[in-house]
Amino acid sequence: MATYFITGCNRGLGLEMAQQLVQRGERVIATCRDIATASDLTELALRSQGLSLIEMDMASLESMTEAVALLNEEPIDVFINNAGIYGPRDANFGNVAGDDMAQVLHVNAIAPLQLTQLLIPRLRTGKGKKLAFVSSKMGSIADNGRGGSYIYRCSKTALNSVVKTLAVDLAEEGFIAAALHPGWVRTDMGGPNGLIDAEESVRGMLQVIDALTPATTGEFINYNGAAIPW
């Protein structure tokens, strides 16, 4: 049994991750911004022995610091940063607001790095030493053939750079870091036209995480295991 720390578990991919992992007998520490409104997550916690909940806001360093302090000395084997926001849907050329961009960049790229720095003592005592960050193919510069969506694209490109740099900096300690593309998923963020559901996406991403080795650290990987160009 491994211990997983997962962000953004109130719905969508994060909720599905928590559910699949507890079903296979793992210990899961799930975070969400407001436990009181996360009814599906709290219901899952009530019927799952291996699941505990921590309230945490990725937009607040103070909140992240307080949340990590609640772990006490518990080792973390796998950290999955799933939490993220899209920002304004109409953030195309001529309609990009700096404040909106700064907010999304903070939650999607800066906060995951800050949280990793806070969690690293707990991850160092864990056995898995895996860091998985849910990114998006929209963050791929090589794959960008459609343009638009400046804010979300830039935030995920920045996150990818964070992940690649973590892979380099932490390699000597045996850590493995990877950026994951969940596919176009039918969730609140992905919309109703997505090509796959959350169950299929998460099943694939967990298989990718399970298969990560030092030889694959620093890679950008699709939920089906295929490499994605930076």
mmCIF file of C-alpha atoms in Angstrom:
data_model
loop_
_atom_site.group_PDB
_atom_site.id
_atom_site.type_symbol
_atom_site.label_atom_id
_atom_site.label_comp_id
_atom_site.label_asym_id
_atom_site.label_seq_id
_atom_site.Cartn_x
_atom_site.Cartn_y
_atom_site.Cartn_z
ATOM 1 C CA MET A 1 0.000 0.000 0.000
ATOM 2 C CA ALA A 2 1.311 3.420 -1.012
ATOM 3 C CA THR A 3 0.266 6.838 0.264
ATOM 4 C CA TYR A 4 -0.928 9.341 -2.339
ATOM 5 C CA PHE A 5 -1.378 13.087 -1.831
ATOM 6 C CA ILE A 6 -3.754 14.476 -4.478
ATOM 7 C CA THR A 7 -4.949 18.041 -5.052
ATOM 8 C CA GLY A 8 -8.275 19.183 -6.480
ATOM 9 C CA CYS A 9 -10.385 16.178 -5.523
ATOM 10 C CA ASN A 10 -13.795 17.782 -5.147
ATOM 11 C CA ARG A 11 -14.907 16.679 -8.630
ATOM 12 C CA GLY A 12 -13.806 15.480 -12.055
ATOM 13 C CA LEU A 13 -10.403 13.864 -12.441
ATOM 14 C CA GLY A 14 -9.323 14.386 -8.817
ATOM 15 C CA LEU A 15 -12.444 12.735 -7.435
ATOM 16 C CA GLU A 16 -12.036 9.831 -9.855
ATOM 17 C CA MET A 17 -8.376 9.440 -8.857
ATOM 18 C CA ALA A 18 -9.293 9.219 -5.197
ATOM 19 C CA GLN A 19 -12.008 6.681 -5.951
ATOM 20 C CA GLN A 20 -9.866 4.408 -8.127
ATOM 21 C CA LEU A 21 -6.951 4.466 -5.714
ATOM 22 C CA VAL A 22 -8.972 3.623 -2.611
ATOM 23 C CA GLN A 23 -10.664 0.837 -4.570
ATOM 24 C CA ARG A 24 -7.297 -0.767 -5.144
ATOM 25 C CA GLY A 25 -6.364 -0.415 -1.469
ATOM 26 C CA GLU A 26 -4.106 2.626 -1.457
ATOM 27 C CA ARG A 27 -3.960 5.292 1.250
ATOM 28 C CA VAL A 28 -5.197 8.603 -0.186
ATOM 29 C CA ILE A 29 -4.951 12.103 1.241
ATOM 30 C CA ALA A 30 -7.295 14.196 -0.877
ATOM 31 C CA THR A 31 -7.435 17.970 -0.846
ATOM 32 C CA CYS A 32 -10.107 20.352 -2.003
ATOM 33 C CA ARG A 33 -10.805 24.034 -1.559
ATOM 34 C CA ASP A 34 -14.072 23.676 0.392
ATOM 35 C CA ILE A 35 -14.943 20.361 2.029
ATOM 36 C CA ALA A 36 -18.427 21.609 2.940
ATOM 37 C CA THR A 37 -19.431 21.805 -0.722
ATOM 38 C CA ALA A 38 -17.577 18.666 -1.873
ATOM 39 C CA SER A 39 -20.494 16.305 -1.282
ATOM 40 C CA ASP A 40 -19.331 13.496 -3.580
ATOM 41 C CA LEU A 41 -15.864 13.514 -2.027
ATOM 42 C CA THR A 42 -17.135 13.529 1.551
ATOM 43 C CA GLU A 43 -19.520 10.681 0.722
ATOM 44 C CA LEU A 44 -16.598 8.705 -0.704
ATOM 45 C CA ALA A 45 -14.577 9.382 2.440
ATOM 46 C CA LEU A 46 -17.392 8.097 4.664
ATOM 47 C CA ARG A 47 -17.374 4.718 2.927
ATOM 48 C CA SER A 48 -13.622 4.432 2.347
ATOM 49 C CA GLN A 49 -11.222 3.498 5.128
ATOM 50 C CA GLY A 50 -8.098 4.650 3.316
ATOM 51 C CA LEU A 51 -9.264 8.150 2.389
ATOM 52 C CA SER A 52 -8.777 11.304 4.438
ATOM 53 C CA LEU A 53 -9.623 14.867 3.461
ATOM 54 C CA ILE A 54 -7.725 18.121 3.908
ATOM 55 C CA GLU A 55 -9.067 21.533 3.015
ATOM 56 C CA MET A 56 -6.579 23.507 0.919
ATOM 57 C CA ASP A 57 -6.721 26.456 -1.470
ATOM 58 C CA MET A 58 -4.038 26.354 -4.183
ATOM 59 C CA ALA A 59 -4.357 30.119 -4.596
ATOM 60 C CA SER A 60 -3.081 30.691 -1.041
ATOM 61 C CA LEU A 61 0.424 29.875 0.169
ATOM 62 C CA GLU A 62 -0.844 30.189 3.745
ATOM 63 C CA SER A 63 -3.554 27.614 3.094
ATOM 64 C CA MET A 64 -1.077 25.201 1.493
ATOM 65 C CA THR A 65 1.353 25.637 4.388
ATOM 66 C CA GLU A 66 -1.381 24.928 6.944
ATOM 67 C CA ALA A 67 -2.576 21.890 5.000
ATOM 68 C CA VAL A 68 0.882 20.339 4.776
ATOM 69 C CA ALA A 69 1.422 20.942 8.497
ATOM 70 C CA LEU A 70 -1.580 18.671 9.173
ATOM 71 C CA LEU A 71 0.365 15.756 7.724
ATOM 72 C CA ASN A 72 2.675 15.834 10.751
ATOM 73 C CA GLU A 73 5.394 13.274 9.985
ATOM 74 C CA GLU A 74 3.401 11.075 7.606
ATOM 75 C CA PRO A 75 5.457 9.924 4.600
ATOM 76 C CA ILE A 76 4.055 10.566 1.118
ATOM 77 C CA ASP A 77 4.938 8.111 -1.644
ATOM 78 C CA VAL A 78 3.237 9.765 -4.626
ATOM 79 C CA PHE A 79 2.227 13.391 -5.129
ATOM 80 C CA ILE A 80 -0.355 14.064 -7.841
ATOM 81 C CA ASN A 81 -0.986 17.721 -8.601
ATOM 82 C CA ASN A 82 -4.368 17.647 -10.298
ATOM 83 C CA ALA A 83 -5.829 21.005 -9.232
ATOM 84 C CA GLY A 84 -5.972 23.673 -11.898
ATOM 85 C CA ILE A 85 -8.187 26.340 -13.453
ATOM 86 C CA TYR A 86 -8.885 27.323 -17.051
ATOM 87 C CA GLY A 87 -9.564 31.030 -16.720
ATOM 88 C CA PRO A 88 -11.709 33.048 -19.130
ATOM 89 C CA ARG A 89 -12.818 30.988 -22.105
ATOM 90 C CA ASP A 90 -12.543 33.969 -24.456
ATOM 91 C CA ALA A 91 -8.854 34.686 -23.724
ATOM 92 C CA ASN A 92 -7.918 35.022 -27.388
ATOM 93 C CA PHE A 93 -5.743 37.696 -29.006
ATOM 94 C CA GLY A 94 -7.090 41.173 -28.270
ATOM 95 C CA ASN A 95 -9.013 39.975 -25.233
ATOM 96 C CA VAL A 96 -6.336 38.850 -22.760
ATOM 97 C CA ALA A 97 -6.405 40.591 -19.373
ATOM 98 C CA GLY A 98 -3.187 40.620 -17.368
ATOM 99 C CA ASP A 99 -4.893 40.054 -14.031
ATOM 100 C CA ASP A 100 -6.726 37.000 -15.364
ATOM 101 C CA MET A 101 -3.489 35.602 -16.781
ATOM 102 C CA ALA A 102 -1.611 36.179 -13.529
ATOM 103 C CA GLN A 103 -4.281 34.345 -11.529
ATOM 104 C CA VAL A 104 -4.249 31.264 -13.773
ATOM 105 C CA LEU A 105 -0.454 31.204 -13.952
ATOM 106 C CA HIS A 106 -0.320 31.322 -10.177
ATOM 107 C CA VAL A 107 -2.730 28.423 -9.599
ATOM 108 C CA ASN A 108 -1.536 26.253 -12.481
ATOM 109 C CA ALA A 109 2.235 26.761 -12.380
ATOM 110 C CA ILE A 110 3.486 28.717 -9.360
ATOM 111 C CA ALA A 111 1.380 27.016 -6.687
ATOM 112 C CA PRO A 112 2.330 23.453 -7.760
ATOM 113 C CA LEU A 113 6.000 24.374 -7.384
ATOM 114 C CA GLN A 114 5.385 25.994 -4.000
ATOM 115 C CA LEU A 115 3.402 22.969 -2.839
ATOM 116 C CA THR A 116 6.154 20.602 -3.975
ATOM 117 C CA GLN A 117 8.648 22.625 -1.924
ATOM 118 C CA LEU A 118 6.369 22.331 1.108
ATOM 119 C CA LEU A 119 5.792 18.594 0.616
ATOM 120 C CA ILE A 120 9.376 17.600 -0.109
ATOM 121 C CA PRO A 121 10.241 16.627 3.515
ATOM 122 C CA ARG A 122 7.296 14.209 3.524
ATOM 123 C CA LEU A 123 8.148 12.938 0.033
ATOM 124 C CA ARG A 124 11.764 12.341 1.053
ATOM 125 C CA THR A 125 10.592 9.953 3.773
ATOM 126 C CA GLY A 126 8.265 8.129 1.367
ATOM 127 C CA LYS A 127 9.235 5.133 -0.734
ATOM 128 C CA GLY A 128 7.663 6.044 -4.065
ATOM 129 C CA LYS A 129 9.338 9.400 -4.738
ATOM 130 C CA LYS A 130 6.988 10.101 -7.656
ATOM 131 C CA LEU A 131 5.723 13.551 -8.628
ATOM 132 C CA ALA A 132 2.952 13.620 -11.232
ATOM 133 C CA PHE A 133 1.491 16.871 -12.531
ATOM 134 C CA VAL A 134 -1.702 16.952 -14.585
ATOM 135 C CA SER A 135 -0.862 19.247 -17.466
ATOM 136 C CA SER A 136 -2.459 19.504 -20.905
ATOM 137 C CA LYS A 137 -1.503 18.960 -24.512
ATOM 138 C CA MET A 138 -2.490 22.614 -24.903
ATOM 139 C CA GLY A 139 0.765 23.421 -23.118
ATOM 140 C CA SER A 140 2.790 21.803 -25.894
ATOM 141 C CA ILE A 141 4.504 24.437 -28.040
ATOM 142 C CA ALA A 142 5.252 21.944 -30.798
ATOM 143 C CA ASP A 143 1.613 20.812 -30.923
ATOM 144 C CA ASN A 144 0.105 24.305 -30.995
ATOM 145 C CA GLY A 145 -1.444 24.544 -34.434
ATOM 146 C CA ARG A 146 -4.701 26.275 -33.513
ATOM 147 C CA GLY A 147 -3.645 29.324 -31.503
ATOM 148 C CA GLY A 148 -5.974 31.073 -29.059
ATOM 149 C CA SER A 149 -6.531 30.223 -25.383
ATOM 150 C CA TYR A 150 -3.444 32.246 -24.423
ATOM 151 C CA ILE A 151 -3.947 32.099 -20.685
ATOM 152 C CA TYR A 152 -4.521 28.377 -20.256
ATOM 153 C CA ARG A 153 -1.900 27.431 -22.848
ATOM 154 C CA CYS A 154 0.777 29.592 -21.243
ATOM 155 C CA SER A 155 -0.023 28.321 -17.744
ATOM 156 C CA LYS A 156 0.415 24.697 -18.778
ATOM 157 C CA THR A 157 3.590 25.466 -20.739
ATOM 158 C CA ALA A 158 4.944 27.070 -17.572
ATOM 159 C CA LEU A 159 3.906 24.035 -15.531
ATOM 160 C CA ASN A 160 5.711 21.756 -17.982
ATOM 161 C CA SER A 161 8.880 23.781 -17.477
ATOM 162 C CA VAL A 162 8.489 23.438 -13.709
ATOM 163 C CA VAL A 163 8.108 19.663 -14.031
ATOM 164 C CA LYS A 164 11.110 19.263 -16.321
ATOM 165 C CA THR A 165 13.262 21.351 -13.973
ATOM 166 C CA LEU A 166 12.128 19.393 -10.914
ATOM 167 C CA ALA A 167 13.073 16.190 -12.724
ATOM 168 C CA VAL A 168 16.586 17.515 -13.230
ATOM 169 C CA ASP A 169 17.052 19.035 -9.780
ATOM 170 C CA LEU A 170 15.694 16.066 -7.806
ATOM 171 C CA ALA A 171 17.082 13.212 -9.898
ATOM 172 C CA GLU A 172 20.068 12.607 -7.608
ATOM 173 C CA GLU A 173 17.647 11.967 -4.723
ATOM 174 C CA GLY A 174 15.817 9.328 -6.738
ATOM 175 C CA PHE A 175 12.709 11.396 -7.488
ATOM 176 C CA ILE A 176 10.742 10.911 -10.688
ATOM 177 C CA ALA A 177 8.693 13.824 -12.061
ATOM 178 C CA ALA A 178 6.377 13.757 -15.063
ATOM 179 C CA ALA A 179 3.774 15.947 -16.761
ATOM 180 C CA LEU A 180 0.604 14.104 -17.778
ATOM 181 C CA HIS A 181 -1.990 14.901 -20.430
ATOM 182 C CA PRO A 182 -5.367 13.536 -19.305
ATOM 183 C CA GLY A 183 -6.890 13.605 -22.781
ATOM 184 C CA TRP A 184 -9.951 15.603 -23.737
ATOM 185 C CA VAL A 185 -12.193 14.524 -20.886
ATOM 186 C CA ARG A 186 -15.887 15.057 -20.349
ATOM 187 C CA THR A 187 -15.656 17.101 -17.127
ATOM 188 C CA ASP A 188 -16.790 20.554 -16.020
ATOM 189 C CA MET A 189 -13.528 21.952 -17.420
ATOM 190 C CA GLY A 190 -13.330 19.798 -20.541
ATOM 191 C CA GLY A 191 -16.986 20.240 -21.444
ATOM 192 C CA PRO A 192 -19.593 17.769 -22.725
ATOM 193 C CA ASN A 193 -17.868 17.097 -26.059
ATOM 194 C CA GLY A 194 -14.782 15.415 -24.647
ATOM 195 C CA LEU A 195 -13.599 12.226 -26.308
ATOM 196 C CA ILE A 196 -13.235 10.147 -23.121
ATOM 197 C CA ASP A 197 -14.742 10.025 -19.642
ATOM 198 C CA ALA A 198 -12.955 10.608 -16.347
ATOM 199 C CA GLU A 199 -12.802 6.891 -15.544
ATOM 200 C CA GLU A 200 -10.836 6.067 -18.711
ATOM 201 C CA SER A 201 -8.540 9.073 -18.341
ATOM 202 C CA VAL A 202 -7.683 8.360 -14.717
ATOM 203 C CA ARG A 203 -7.223 4.651 -15.298
ATOM 204 C CA GLY A 204 -4.680 5.498 -17.991
ATOM 205 C CA MET A 205 -2.882 8.168 -15.969
ATOM 206 C CA LEU A 206 -2.546 5.883 -12.954
ATOM 207 C CA GLN A 207 -1.046 3.208 -15.185
ATOM 208 C CA VAL A 208 1.439 5.798 -16.468
ATOM 209 C CA ILE A 209 2.334 6.826 -12.905
ATOM 210 C CA ASP A 210 2.739 3.208 -11.840
ATOM 211 C CA ALA A 211 5.133 2.628 -14.743
ATOM 212 C CA LEU A 212 7.323 5.717 -14.139
ATOM 213 C CA THR A 213 11.005 4.964 -13.638
ATOM 214 C CA PRO A 214 14.158 7.086 -13.376
ATOM 215 C CA ALA A 215 14.565 6.514 -17.123
ATOM 216 C CA THR A 216 11.256 8.284 -17.819
ATOM 217 C CA THR A 217 11.613 11.196 -15.413
ATOM 218 C CA GLY A 218 11.064 14.604 -16.956
ATOM 219 C CA GLU A 219 8.783 13.332 -19.711
ATOM 220 C CA PHE A 220 5.462 14.702 -20.995
ATOM 221 C CA ILE A 221 3.143 11.697 -21.308
ATOM 222 C CA ASN A 222 -0.359 11.149 -22.643
ATOM 223 C CA TYR A 223 -2.865 9.204 -20.532
ATOM 224 C CA ASN A 224 -2.423 6.294 -22.949
ATOM 225 C CA GLY A 225 1.342 6.197 -22.397
ATOM 226 C CA ALA A 226 2.380 7.963 -25.606
ATOM 227 C CA ALA A 227 5.041 10.674 -25.464
ATOM 228 C CA ILE A 228 3.931 14.245 -26.191
ATOM 229 C CA PRO A 229 6.322 16.799 -27.730
ATOM 230 C CA TRP A 230 7.186 19.802 -25.595
#
